[in-house]
């Protein structure tokens, strides 16, 4: 049995791994990114696959190329990624929530009440 | 990665040396075989050497003949011819760098050297045999065709022995290749063998006529030079023929 | 540069077809996995490329030459399988000496170091090794020969898991240092998928897929839900396989869903996930249709 997310293609896994490294600060702004060959060695994967992973980051302008020197983290990469993650993760959670709600016949009002109740509880815990 | 270009000559030489190294046991087997036959001859198994004795005087004549060593060497040549066509041999060559042409040429080089070794040792063994028996029995010896008595004859016997050995190897090798190419080739080959050895078979069938058997063609040739030409021509033809099956047989067919 | 070019190639063994009408090209320095079920024709194809066997029909070119009878192809390629022929009289280090003489790029030092790593003594004979060690030795030969065209036909047969992983890692590392064209065949796509760039799937004696590993994976999607839900959602789609997983059905479908269609799937509560490469391959080669169940349901 495979997990719910299925098995992502390796080049996407590589891109995700690099994005995580940028988000958590392992790779700082303007720092050199691993080359496709370093990535290939690191993960025992084909260099072409590693290159494809890097291309995703290049296309979304999370990294930039310096001729003959390799790729470097864009100054605003961390910012961009945070925004992207927020949007993507949150959207997914909301979708799941709505699916589950419709299964359980929970209306919008009831859903809002649950959210509001949970929020209050957390506030109470924090103070 | 740039391509390597190797010449045919280089690979033939390498394959020949490879075959020598990997088949050293084949040459050793020849020596062992000769030694075993020697053992039989020198120990003088009574049956094999007819003597003549009466109560009053004894005439013992030992016919020391090298024939058995010759036969052993020719038998060995036959085995070598078969051995070099086995799939194992060819597959091993193609584990390294090889083509059907280089494989064939390297095999011929191997046969050449093997035949020279067999020819020289077989003829020499005849002379040494006589010496050994002389020393053992102390009887006088009438040497015929030894190195000292008749050097030319001695060398021509070596050449003849080499040619016989080589001929057997090449013919057997080529026949085996044809059979490997197509199993049905066994029929004409068997017919040919029958034709060359047993003309009487055909005699019984009433088709004797003017068939000069292949065997007689070589064996009864009294002129050394004519023998040389005959074997040379036959070997050349057979060798050229061998390229036909060898370039059609597939490697690692399993 | 194209290293292998295959045009309408067929191969028969005494009239029985082993491969039918193959056409594809393999470019220089690409690692391609050759996969297919038993008897699909993988070995036949590889032996033709290595120049051991001839084509029955069509045009096959390796380094721009017909490989059968070609000295150029032989000098620049090596074929490794589990039935390697070595002279029984030679010890392993003597076999290495011969490789050194025949192959221009042979790296003796690497070969010896790998032998040490895998604890295979150099002064023994090939036939005295265990099955796994024999395969490992062959694999070492294939890596150390550094041939521009390196062919491995099921190289990991008999190796344990650790040795398999080590082999693929060693191969990849040496490939990064000395890029070359590599063909790798295996029944098990999972063990080698990471090192592959391309995949050539042979099915029923024909090419079923040739392209990048990720493209094959992304060309399919797995949907899970009840069979009624799934049949409604996949109208007009090409269904590759249907399997029952517990109470749910899992259908692998060709992935040409638009964003709107995807949203609709989500709304209906149908789980849609990417498929593993292995599942995509199994689906492609009809190994996921639950065929074995049909035998018992008859």
XYZ file of C-alpha atoms in Angstrom:
679
model
C 0.000 0.000 0.000
C 1.336 3.424 -0.793
C 0.719 6.531 1.237
C -2.064 8.969 0.470
C 0.124 11.319 -1.504
C 1.120 8.528 -3.832
C 4.708 8.502 -5.002
C 5.851 11.744 -6.534
C 8.330 11.625 -9.402
C 11.890 11.902 -8.113
C 12.598 15.248 -9.735
C 9.655 16.741 -7.842
C 10.927 15.181 -4.616
C 14.287 16.838 -5.314
C 12.634 20.195 -5.935
C 10.643 19.800 -2.699
C 13.803 18.948 -0.795
C 15.574 22.039 -2.100
C 12.554 24.222 -1.340
C 12.491 22.902 2.213
C 16.190 23.710 2.554
C 15.462 27.270 1.454
C 12.452 27.657 3.740
C 14.239 26.413 6.853
C 17.272 28.512 6.036
C 19.737 25.707 5.344
C 20.264 27.408 2.006
C 20.571 31.162 2.519
C 19.901 33.901 0.007
C 22.667 34.181 -2.634
C 24.195 30.917 -1.417
C 25.330 28.425 -4.044
C 22.866 25.579 -4.634
C 24.017 21.988 -5.078
C 24.904 21.163 -8.695
C 22.964 18.456 -10.474
C 25.927 16.116 -10.054
C 26.198 16.774 -6.330
C 22.490 16.104 -5.988
C 22.839 12.950 -8.071
C 25.579 11.653 -5.773
C 23.768 12.725 -2.641
C 20.576 10.844 -3.480
C 21.916 8.171 -5.879
C 19.786 9.438 -8.688
C 20.392 10.113 -12.336
C 21.990 13.540 -12.911
C 19.383 14.318 -15.561
C 16.636 13.793 -12.980
C 18.449 16.042 -10.522
C 18.788 18.647 -13.278
C 15.049 18.506 -13.867
C 14.457 19.208 -10.182
C 16.733 22.242 -10.351
C 14.929 23.448 -13.475
C 11.679 23.675 -11.497
C 13.340 26.053 -9.056
C 14.920 28.004 -11.880
C 11.591 28.382 -13.670
C 9.836 29.630 -10.570
C 12.790 32.032 -10.085
C 13.712 30.613 -6.698
C 17.285 30.281 -7.914
C 19.293 32.188 -10.492
C 22.138 31.149 -12.746
C 25.630 32.611 -12.799
C 27.412 31.650 -15.965
C 30.068 29.034 -15.255
C 29.550 29.259 -11.505
C 26.305 27.395 -11.035
C 22.997 28.302 -9.403
C 22.356 30.512 -6.415
C 19.383 31.103 -4.127
C 17.327 34.136 -5.146
C 17.194 36.838 -2.458
C 13.411 36.622 -2.217
C 13.205 32.838 -2.484
C 12.343 32.188 1.144
C 9.637 34.844 1.066
C 8.110 33.463 -2.123
C 8.128 29.917 -0.879
C 6.429 30.807 2.382
C 3.661 32.542 0.488
C 3.308 29.634 -1.917
C 3.190 27.058 0.859
C 0.616 29.061 2.779
C -1.638 29.203 -0.203
C -1.179 25.627 -1.264
C -1.333 23.912 2.110
C -4.192 25.964 3.379
C -6.209 25.485 0.227
C -5.744 21.743 0.442
C -6.821 21.664 4.077
C -9.896 23.722 3.334
C -10.789 21.408 0.460
C -10.449 18.366 2.716
C -12.466 20.079 5.383
C -15.285 20.852 2.975
C -15.279 17.305 1.619
C -15.509 15.863 5.096
C -18.196 18.385 6.063
C -20.355 17.438 3.105
C -19.953 13.767 3.968
C -21.147 14.452 7.514
C -23.895 16.782 6.356
C -22.429 19.707 8.244
C -23.601 23.079 6.941
C -21.507 26.219 6.569
C -22.884 27.768 9.758
C -22.088 24.750 11.850
C -18.607 24.636 10.360
C -17.990 28.256 11.212
C -19.127 27.597 14.786
C -16.642 24.766 15.139
C -13.816 26.914 13.841
C -14.772 29.777 16.148
C -14.994 27.456 19.178
C -11.573 25.962 18.500
C -10.039 29.406 18.062
C -11.442 30.583 21.391
C -10.152 27.516 23.193
C -6.642 28.096 21.839
C -6.710 31.716 22.906
C -7.724 30.618 26.376
C -4.859 28.128 26.514
C -2.326 30.722 25.488
C -3.210 33.260 28.186
C 33.620 9.251 -24.224
C 35.648 8.918 -27.412
C 35.618 5.653 -29.304
C 38.551 3.286 -29.372
C 39.669 2.096 -32.765
C 41.464 -1.247 -32.740
C 42.937 -2.825 -35.850
C 42.145 -6.355 -36.888
C 45.823 -7.315 -36.478
C 45.984 -6.071 -32.888
C 42.921 -7.996 -31.842
C 43.992 -11.198 -33.622
C 47.336 -11.041 -31.803
C 45.657 -10.373 -28.450
C 43.091 -13.099 -28.968
C 45.830 -15.550 -29.992
C 47.818 -14.786 -26.842
C 44.611 -14.983 -24.781
C 43.846 -18.400 -26.258
C 47.363 -19.572 -25.472
C 47.103 -18.411 -21.872
C 43.608 -19.784 -21.330
C 44.297 -23.086 -23.126
C 47.746 -23.840 -21.755
C 46.276 -27.073 -20.435
C 45.653 -28.209 -24.017
C 49.385 -28.175 -24.731
C 50.122 -29.839 -21.407
C 47.632 -32.548 -22.307
C 49.666 -33.317 -25.430
C 52.821 -33.847 -23.386
C 50.982 -35.985 -20.871
C 49.514 -38.078 -23.654
C 52.926 -38.560 -25.259
C 54.441 -39.442 -21.914
C 51.768 -42.050 -21.251
C 52.318 -43.657 -24.652
C 56.051 -43.601 -23.988
C 55.497 -45.356 -20.726
C 53.717 -48.175 -22.531
C 56.412 -48.496 -25.157
C 59.430 -48.387 -22.865
C 58.022 -50.715 -20.277
C 57.864 -53.035 -23.254
C 54.489 -54.553 -22.868
C 55.291 -58.038 -24.284
C 52.305 -58.235 -26.540
C 53.147 -55.158 -28.420
C 56.632 -56.269 -29.373
C 56.818 -59.650 -31.035
C 60.072 -61.490 -30.325
C 61.365 -64.722 -31.710
C 62.968 -67.377 -29.539
C 64.035 -70.994 -29.831
C 65.609 -73.249 -27.300
C 69.109 -73.116 -28.752
C 69.489 -69.505 -29.588
C 67.526 -66.420 -29.132
C 66.944 -63.741 -31.625
C 65.325 -60.788 -30.065
C 64.338 -58.007 -32.276
C 62.639 -55.034 -30.950
C 60.779 -53.018 -33.405
C 60.865 -49.610 -31.840
C 58.269 -47.593 -33.534
C 57.004 -44.142 -32.923
C 53.693 -44.903 -34.612
C 51.762 -44.883 -31.376
C 53.053 -41.436 -30.429
C 52.113 -40.238 -33.907
C 48.630 -41.671 -33.531
C 48.288 -40.091 -30.092
C 49.308 -36.700 -31.471
C 46.879 -36.931 -34.362
C 44.088 -37.925 -32.006
C 45.003 -34.937 -29.871
C 44.856 -32.705 -32.969
C 41.332 -33.914 -33.610
C 40.273 -33.073 -30.067
C 41.874 -29.631 -30.304
C 40.006 -28.947 -33.551
C 36.701 -29.788 -31.873
C 37.559 -27.926 -28.680
C 38.165 -24.607 -30.388
C 34.670 -24.621 -31.877
C 32.870 -25.125 -28.575
C 30.490 -22.311 -27.591
C 32.450 -21.862 -24.379
C 35.547 -20.915 -26.345
C 33.723 -18.508 -28.602
C 31.736 -16.925 -25.773
C 34.930 -16.398 -23.802
C 36.478 -14.608 -26.779
C 33.430 -12.368 -27.052
C 33.558 -11.624 -23.327
C 36.566 -9.625 -24.456
C 36.958 -7.845 -27.791
C 36.352 -10.036 -30.822
C 34.690 -10.358 -34.194
C 33.977 -13.551 -36.136
C 36.945 -12.839 -38.404
C 39.437 -12.166 -35.611
C 38.108 -15.205 -33.759
C 38.714 -17.424 -36.783
C 42.176 -16.012 -37.477
C 43.193 -16.271 -33.822
C 42.079 -19.917 -33.811
C 44.221 -20.611 -36.874
C 47.210 -18.992 -35.165
C 46.553 -21.246 -32.186
C 46.345 -24.312 -34.450
C 49.598 -23.277 -36.142
C 51.528 -23.102 -32.908
C 49.876 -26.232 -31.516
C 50.760 -28.142 -34.696
C 54.385 -27.012 -34.577
C 54.697 -28.116 -30.959
C 53.006 -31.431 -31.724
C 55.072 -32.011 -34.880
C 58.419 -31.321 -33.288
C 57.778 -33.240 -30.073
C 56.315 -36.243 -31.876
C 59.251 -36.675 -34.254
C 61.795 -35.950 -31.559
C 60.146 -38.487 -29.309
C 60.865 -41.113 -31.949
C 64.589 -40.442 -31.746
C 64.657 -40.180 -27.980
C 62.685 -43.407 -27.741
C 65.354 -45.246 -29.638
C 68.017 -43.800 -27.406
C 66.162 -44.801 -24.280
C 65.568 -48.335 -25.477
C 69.221 -48.582 -26.537
C 70.417 -47.566 -23.130
C 67.992 -49.888 -21.446
C 68.725 -52.993 -23.508
C 72.260 -52.244 -24.537
C 71.681 -53.837 -27.886
C 72.933 -52.416 -31.108
C 70.671 -50.150 -32.961
C 70.107 -49.506 -36.574
C 68.998 -45.967 -36.755
C 67.009 -44.829 -39.681
C 66.146 -41.303 -40.412
C 67.616 -39.784 -37.252
C 68.900 -36.255 -37.020
C 72.496 -37.304 -37.509
C 72.025 -40.080 -40.000
C 69.694 -38.243 -42.281
C 69.100 -34.660 -41.219
C 67.057 -33.718 -44.281
C 64.807 -36.692 -43.831
C 64.458 -35.843 -40.151
C 63.337 -32.294 -40.845
C 61.008 -33.330 -43.606
C 59.386 -35.750 -41.165
C 58.830 -32.877 -38.760
C 57.272 -30.789 -41.513
C 55.047 -33.667 -42.579
C 53.959 -34.257 -38.991
C 53.174 -30.562 -38.511
C 51.157 -30.507 -41.709
C 49.215 -33.633 -40.791
C 48.376 -32.213 -37.373
C 47.399 -28.850 -38.785
C 45.339 -30.449 -41.532
C 43.361 -32.504 -39.032
C 42.736 -29.489 -36.786
C 41.628 -27.229 -39.622
C 39.401 -29.822 -41.274
C 37.753 -30.905 -38.018
C 37.366 -27.280 -36.938
C 35.713 -26.271 -40.200
C 33.400 -29.279 -40.213
C 32.314 -28.503 -36.654
C 31.628 -24.883 -37.596
C 29.435 -25.985 -40.479
C 27.515 -28.315 -38.188
C 27.051 -25.525 -35.659
C 25.769 -23.235 -38.361
C 23.268 -25.846 -39.483
C 22.754 -29.232 -37.872
C 21.842 -30.739 -41.234
C 25.403 -30.172 -42.448
C 26.296 -33.305 -40.511
C 24.913 -35.428 -43.375
C 27.263 -34.312 -46.179
C 30.189 -34.286 -43.726
C 29.597 -37.870 -42.629
C 29.288 -38.894 -46.265
C 32.571 -37.177 -47.005
C 34.308 -38.940 -44.135
C 33.014 -42.301 -45.323
C 34.163 -41.490 -48.810
C 37.645 -40.577 -47.649
C 38.328 -43.578 -45.446
C 36.279 -46.477 -46.665
C 36.147 -46.628 -50.384
C 35.303 -50.309 -49.884
C 31.888 -49.288 -48.603
C 31.234 -47.787 -51.933
C 32.904 -50.736 -53.556
C 30.254 -53.000 -52.127
C 27.652 -50.715 -53.526
C 29.319 -51.149 -56.892
C 30.282 -47.544 -57.336
C 33.988 -47.916 -56.760
C 35.017 -46.823 -60.208
C 37.719 -44.214 -60.140
C 37.209 -42.977 -56.604
C 40.533 -42.003 -55.238
C 39.925 -41.716 -51.548
C 40.924 -38.531 -49.816
C 42.950 -40.640 -47.471
C 45.048 -42.102 -50.260
C 45.354 -38.667 -51.720
C 47.597 -37.649 -48.815
C 48.849 -40.862 -47.325
C 50.160 -42.459 -50.459
C 51.917 -39.413 -51.749
C 55.550 -40.343 -52.028
C 56.907 -37.022 -53.151
C 57.514 -34.703 -50.240
C 57.030 -31.570 -52.307
C 53.835 -32.790 -53.882
C 52.534 -33.649 -50.422
C 53.412 -30.135 -49.324
C 51.519 -28.604 -52.225
C 48.525 -30.889 -51.783
C 48.107 -30.237 -48.045
C 48.808 -26.552 -48.542
C 46.105 -26.197 -51.161
C 43.559 -28.270 -49.250
C 44.199 -26.387 -46.026
C 43.873 -23.060 -47.796
C 40.545 -24.076 -49.307
C 39.195 -25.456 -46.035
C 40.370 -22.401 -44.095
C 38.667 -20.039 -46.498
C 35.507 -22.145 -46.309
C 35.551 -21.853 -42.515
C 34.908 -18.111 -42.699
C 31.508 -18.825 -44.161
C 29.985 -20.563 -41.104
C 32.059 -18.635 -38.582
C 30.631 -15.309 -39.698
C 27.093 -16.634 -39.422
C 27.148 -18.313 -36.051
C 25.579 -16.216 -33.303
C 27.286 -15.769 -29.972
C 25.757 -16.523 -26.591
C 22.779 -18.269 -28.070
C 20.976 -19.701 -25.126
C 25.029 11.963 -30.790
C 22.940 8.865 -31.406
C 24.667 5.723 -30.174
C 21.998 3.150 -30.982
C 19.554 3.493 -33.845
C 16.906 0.822 -34.380
C 14.609 0.963 -37.384
C 11.836 -1.582 -37.912
C 13.950 -4.339 -36.408
C 12.473 -7.797 -35.969
C 14.066 -10.970 -34.700
C 12.841 -14.504 -35.228
C 14.179 -17.699 -33.761
C 13.421 -20.292 -36.395
C 10.216 -18.576 -37.452
C 9.022 -17.822 -33.931
C 9.004 -14.071 -33.426
C 11.092 -12.831 -30.507
C 10.814 -9.133 -31.311
C 8.535 -7.362 -33.768
C 9.138 -4.098 -35.567
C 11.140 -2.100 -33.036
C 12.037 1.497 -33.780
C 13.862 3.762 -31.337
C 17.054 5.729 -30.798
C 19.309 5.941 -27.785
C 21.441 9.028 -27.366
C 24.958 9.211 -26.027
C 25.526 9.110 -22.240
C 21.944 8.303 -21.345
C 21.180 5.568 -18.801
C 18.221 3.618 -20.136
C 16.355 0.904 -18.272
C 15.060 -1.967 -20.383
C 12.089 -3.588 -18.705
C 9.455 -6.104 -19.637
C 7.947 -9.325 -18.414
C 9.731 -12.658 -18.709
C 10.174 -13.554 -22.357
C 9.312 -10.064 -23.569
C 12.506 -10.018 -25.621
C 14.813 -7.873 -23.487
C 17.797 -10.195 -23.699
C 17.367 -10.725 -27.437
C 17.396 -6.982 -28.011
C 20.487 -6.480 -25.859
C 22.352 -9.320 -27.563
C 21.591 -7.837 -30.970
C 22.861 -4.449 -29.827
C 26.028 -6.052 -28.452
C 26.579 -7.672 -31.863
C 26.186 -11.240 -30.644
C 23.073 -11.932 -32.654
C 21.858 -10.690 -35.982
C 18.584 -9.037 -36.837
C 16.067 -10.916 -38.937
C 14.639 -7.745 -40.448
C 15.239 -4.031 -40.224
C 18.241 -1.823 -39.663
C 20.241 -1.783 -36.450
C 23.161 0.636 -36.025
C 25.478 0.996 -33.084
C 28.135 3.714 -33.392
C 26.902 3.954 -36.986
C 27.811 0.327 -37.765
C 25.923 -2.922 -37.982
C 27.039 -4.414 -34.650
C 27.003 -8.034 -35.850
C 30.631 -8.783 -36.923
C 31.741 -5.274 -35.996
C 35.117 -4.954 -34.304
C 34.422 -1.286 -33.527
C 31.279 -2.165 -31.575
C 33.037 -5.010 -29.768
C 35.969 -2.802 -28.777
C 33.673 -0.083 -27.451
C 30.979 -2.098 -25.742
C 30.698 -4.657 -22.994
C 27.823 -7.001 -22.337
C 27.324 -8.266 -18.796
C 24.837 -10.981 -17.889
C 24.650 -13.820 -15.402
C 26.042 -16.328 -17.909
C 29.406 -14.696 -18.540
C 31.928 -17.044 -20.151
C 35.385 -16.978 -18.693
C 38.102 -19.544 -19.298
C 37.859 -21.929 -16.364
C 41.644 -22.119 -16.178
C 42.066 -18.482 -15.196
C 41.929 -16.866 -11.792
C 40.035 -13.633 -11.299
C 43.130 -11.429 -11.388
C 44.162 -13.100 -14.639
C 40.745 -12.321 -16.080
C 41.335 -8.709 -15.044
C 44.690 -8.765 -16.872
C 42.885 -9.817 -20.024
C 40.277 -7.070 -19.652
C 43.150 -4.649 -19.247
C 44.676 -5.840 -22.520
C 41.457 -5.709 -24.502
C 39.636 -2.655 -23.164
C 41.315 0.723 -23.631
C 39.549 2.445 -20.723
C 39.791 -0.454 -18.249
C 40.551 0.840 -14.765
C 42.395 -1.853 -12.868
C 42.692 0.201 -9.715
C 38.938 0.730 -9.492
C 38.304 -2.956 -10.215
C 40.664 -4.071 -7.456
C 39.226 -1.613 -4.947
C 35.702 -2.785 -5.691
C 36.831 -6.401 -5.268
C 38.239 -5.512 -1.863
C 35.056 -3.695 -0.895
C 32.882 -6.671 -1.850
C 35.394 -9.116 -0.261
C 35.981 -11.154 -3.385
C 39.487 -12.641 -3.389
C 41.467 -12.049 -6.593
C 43.236 -15.382 -6.588
C 40.195 -17.590 -6.859
C 38.271 -18.795 -9.892
C 34.923 -17.536 -11.112
C 33.195 -20.905 -10.802
C 34.155 -21.168 -7.142
C 32.251 -17.998 -6.256
C 28.689 -18.042 -4.905
C 25.919 -16.965 -7.275
C 25.686 -13.526 -5.726
C 29.442 -12.999 -5.725
C 29.619 -14.148 -9.331
C 27.097 -11.493 -10.309
C 28.982 -8.937 -8.256
C 32.228 -9.829 -10.022
C 30.540 -9.458 -13.421
C 29.113 -6.117 -12.366
C 32.552 -4.921 -11.260
C 33.901 -5.878 -14.682
C 31.111 -3.910 -16.346
C 31.826 -0.800 -14.316
C 35.630 -0.933 -14.506
C 35.701 -1.522 -18.270
C 34.342 2.005 -18.753
C 33.075 1.154 -22.217
C 31.320 3.893 -24.205
C 28.417 1.445 -24.447
C 27.887 -0.607 -21.308
C 25.138 -3.217 -21.305
C 23.928 -4.928 -18.137
C 21.388 -7.691 -18.640
C 19.863 -8.374 -15.236
C 23.131 -7.696 -13.444
C 21.798 -8.038 -9.901
C 20.527 -11.626 -10.167
C 21.508 -13.392 -6.968
C 22.860 -10.285 -5.215
C 21.553 -9.449 -1.767
C 19.857 -6.104 -1.153
C 22.987 -4.415 0.153
C 25.021 -5.542 -2.845
C 22.301 -4.344 -5.222
C 22.243 -0.896 -3.667
C 26.028 -0.757 -3.666
C 26.141 -1.777 -7.306
C 23.728 0.922 -8.457
C 25.540 3.516 -6.378
C 28.963 2.457 -7.687
C 27.655 2.492 -11.239
C 26.161 5.954 -10.805
C 29.279 7.406 -9.207
C 31.510 6.078 -11.942
C 29.023 7.255 -14.550
C 29.115 10.796 -13.132
C 32.918 10.733 -13.290
C 33.022 9.041 -16.703
C 29.721 9.458 -18.524
C 28.853 6.662 -20.927
C 25.798 5.144 -22.576
C 24.350 2.488 -20.276
C 21.605 -0.047 -20.863
C 20.280 -1.780 -17.749
C 17.694 -4.507 -17.788
C 15.829 -5.893 -14.826
C 12.525 -7.425 -13.850
C 12.484 -5.113 -10.885
C 12.012 -1.560 -11.930
C 12.030 -0.306 -8.339
C 15.623 -1.193 -7.570
C 17.034 0.666 -10.543
C 14.523 3.429 -11.212
C 16.516 6.125 -9.417
C 19.595 5.822 -11.592
C 17.658 5.780 -14.861
C 17.024 8.716 -17.106
C 14.942 6.870 -19.667
C 12.894 3.744 -19.758
C 12.272 1.356 -22.632
C 9.325 -0.908 -21.946
C 9.054 -4.002 -24.090
C 5.731 -5.737 -24.050
C 4.520 -8.559 -26.240
C 7.665 -8.362 -28.370
C 7.094 -4.673 -29.135
C 8.075 -1.310 -27.701
C 5.340 -0.216 -25.323
C 7.025 2.927 -24.035
C 10.257 4.799 -24.610
C 10.843 8.066 -22.837
C 11.788 9.635 -19.554
C 11.049 7.867 -16.299
C 9.104 10.798 -14.851
C 6.997 11.231 -17.984
C 5.780 7.667 -17.713
C 4.944 8.170 -14.077
C 3.129 11.465 -14.741
C 1.255 10.079 -17.706
C -0.870 8.104 -15.257
C -2.951 8.892 -12.248
C -4.454 6.676 -9.612
C -8.085 7.215 -8.615
C -9.701 5.632 -5.568
C -13.322 5.361 -4.725
C -16.284 3.054 -5.252
C -16.559 1.494 -8.673
C -19.770 3.467 -9.408
C -18.029 6.724 -8.588
C -15.005 5.785 -10.653
C -16.911 4.712 -13.731
C -18.779 8.015 -13.666
C -15.629 10.056 -13.257
C -13.620 8.317 -15.934
C -16.069 8.550 -18.808
C -14.101 8.955 -22.018
C -10.774 8.333 -20.254
C -8.366 5.595 -21.050
C -8.413 3.183 -18.141
C -5.179 1.239 -17.858
C -5.981 -1.007 -14.961
C -8.574 -1.724 -12.283
C -7.716 -3.243 -8.947
C -9.679 -3.796 -5.801
C -7.866 -2.639 -2.716
C -9.920 -3.628 0.245
C -13.337 -2.005 0.013
C -12.152 0.605 -2.447
C -11.363 0.302 -6.100
C -8.168 1.715 -7.468
C -8.132 2.583 -11.128
C -5.067 3.731 -12.948
C -6.094 6.077 -15.711
C -4.194 7.965 -18.354
C -3.597 11.374 -16.962
C -5.293 13.922 -19.201
C -7.487 15.538 -16.584
C -8.001 19.277 -16.763
C -7.887 21.378 -13.600
C -11.667 21.612 -13.636
C -12.026 17.841 -13.916
C -9.569 17.432 -11.076
C -11.575 19.752 -8.889
C -14.668 17.733 -9.699
C -12.895 14.554 -8.614
C -12.024 16.176 -5.315
C -15.603 17.334 -4.858
C -16.853 13.799 -5.342
C -14.394 12.543 -2.753
C -12.398 10.506 -5.234
C -8.793 10.361 -4.120
C -6.503 11.165 -6.984
C -2.823 10.625 -6.472
C 0.264 10.191 -8.558
C 1.193 6.588 -9.256
C 4.520 5.019 -8.467
C 6.728 4.286 -11.443
C 6.357 0.592 -10.722
C 2.557 0.782 -10.824
C 2.656 2.762 -14.052
C 4.920 0.093 -15.514
C 2.819 -2.794 -14.207
C -0.300 -1.160 -15.586
C 1.353 -0.647 -18.945
C 2.375 -4.275 -19.175
C -1.005 -5.626 -18.090
C 0.259 -6.940 -14.791
C -2.296 -5.039 -12.723
C -5.477 -6.278 -14.307
C -5.916 -8.898 -11.676
C -5.221 -11.481 -14.337
C -4.282 -14.209 -11.909
C -7.669 -13.890 -10.181
C -9.411 -14.579 -13.468
C -7.712 -17.953 -13.617
C -9.515 -18.987 -10.438
C -12.811 -17.270 -11.263
C -13.321 -19.221 -14.472
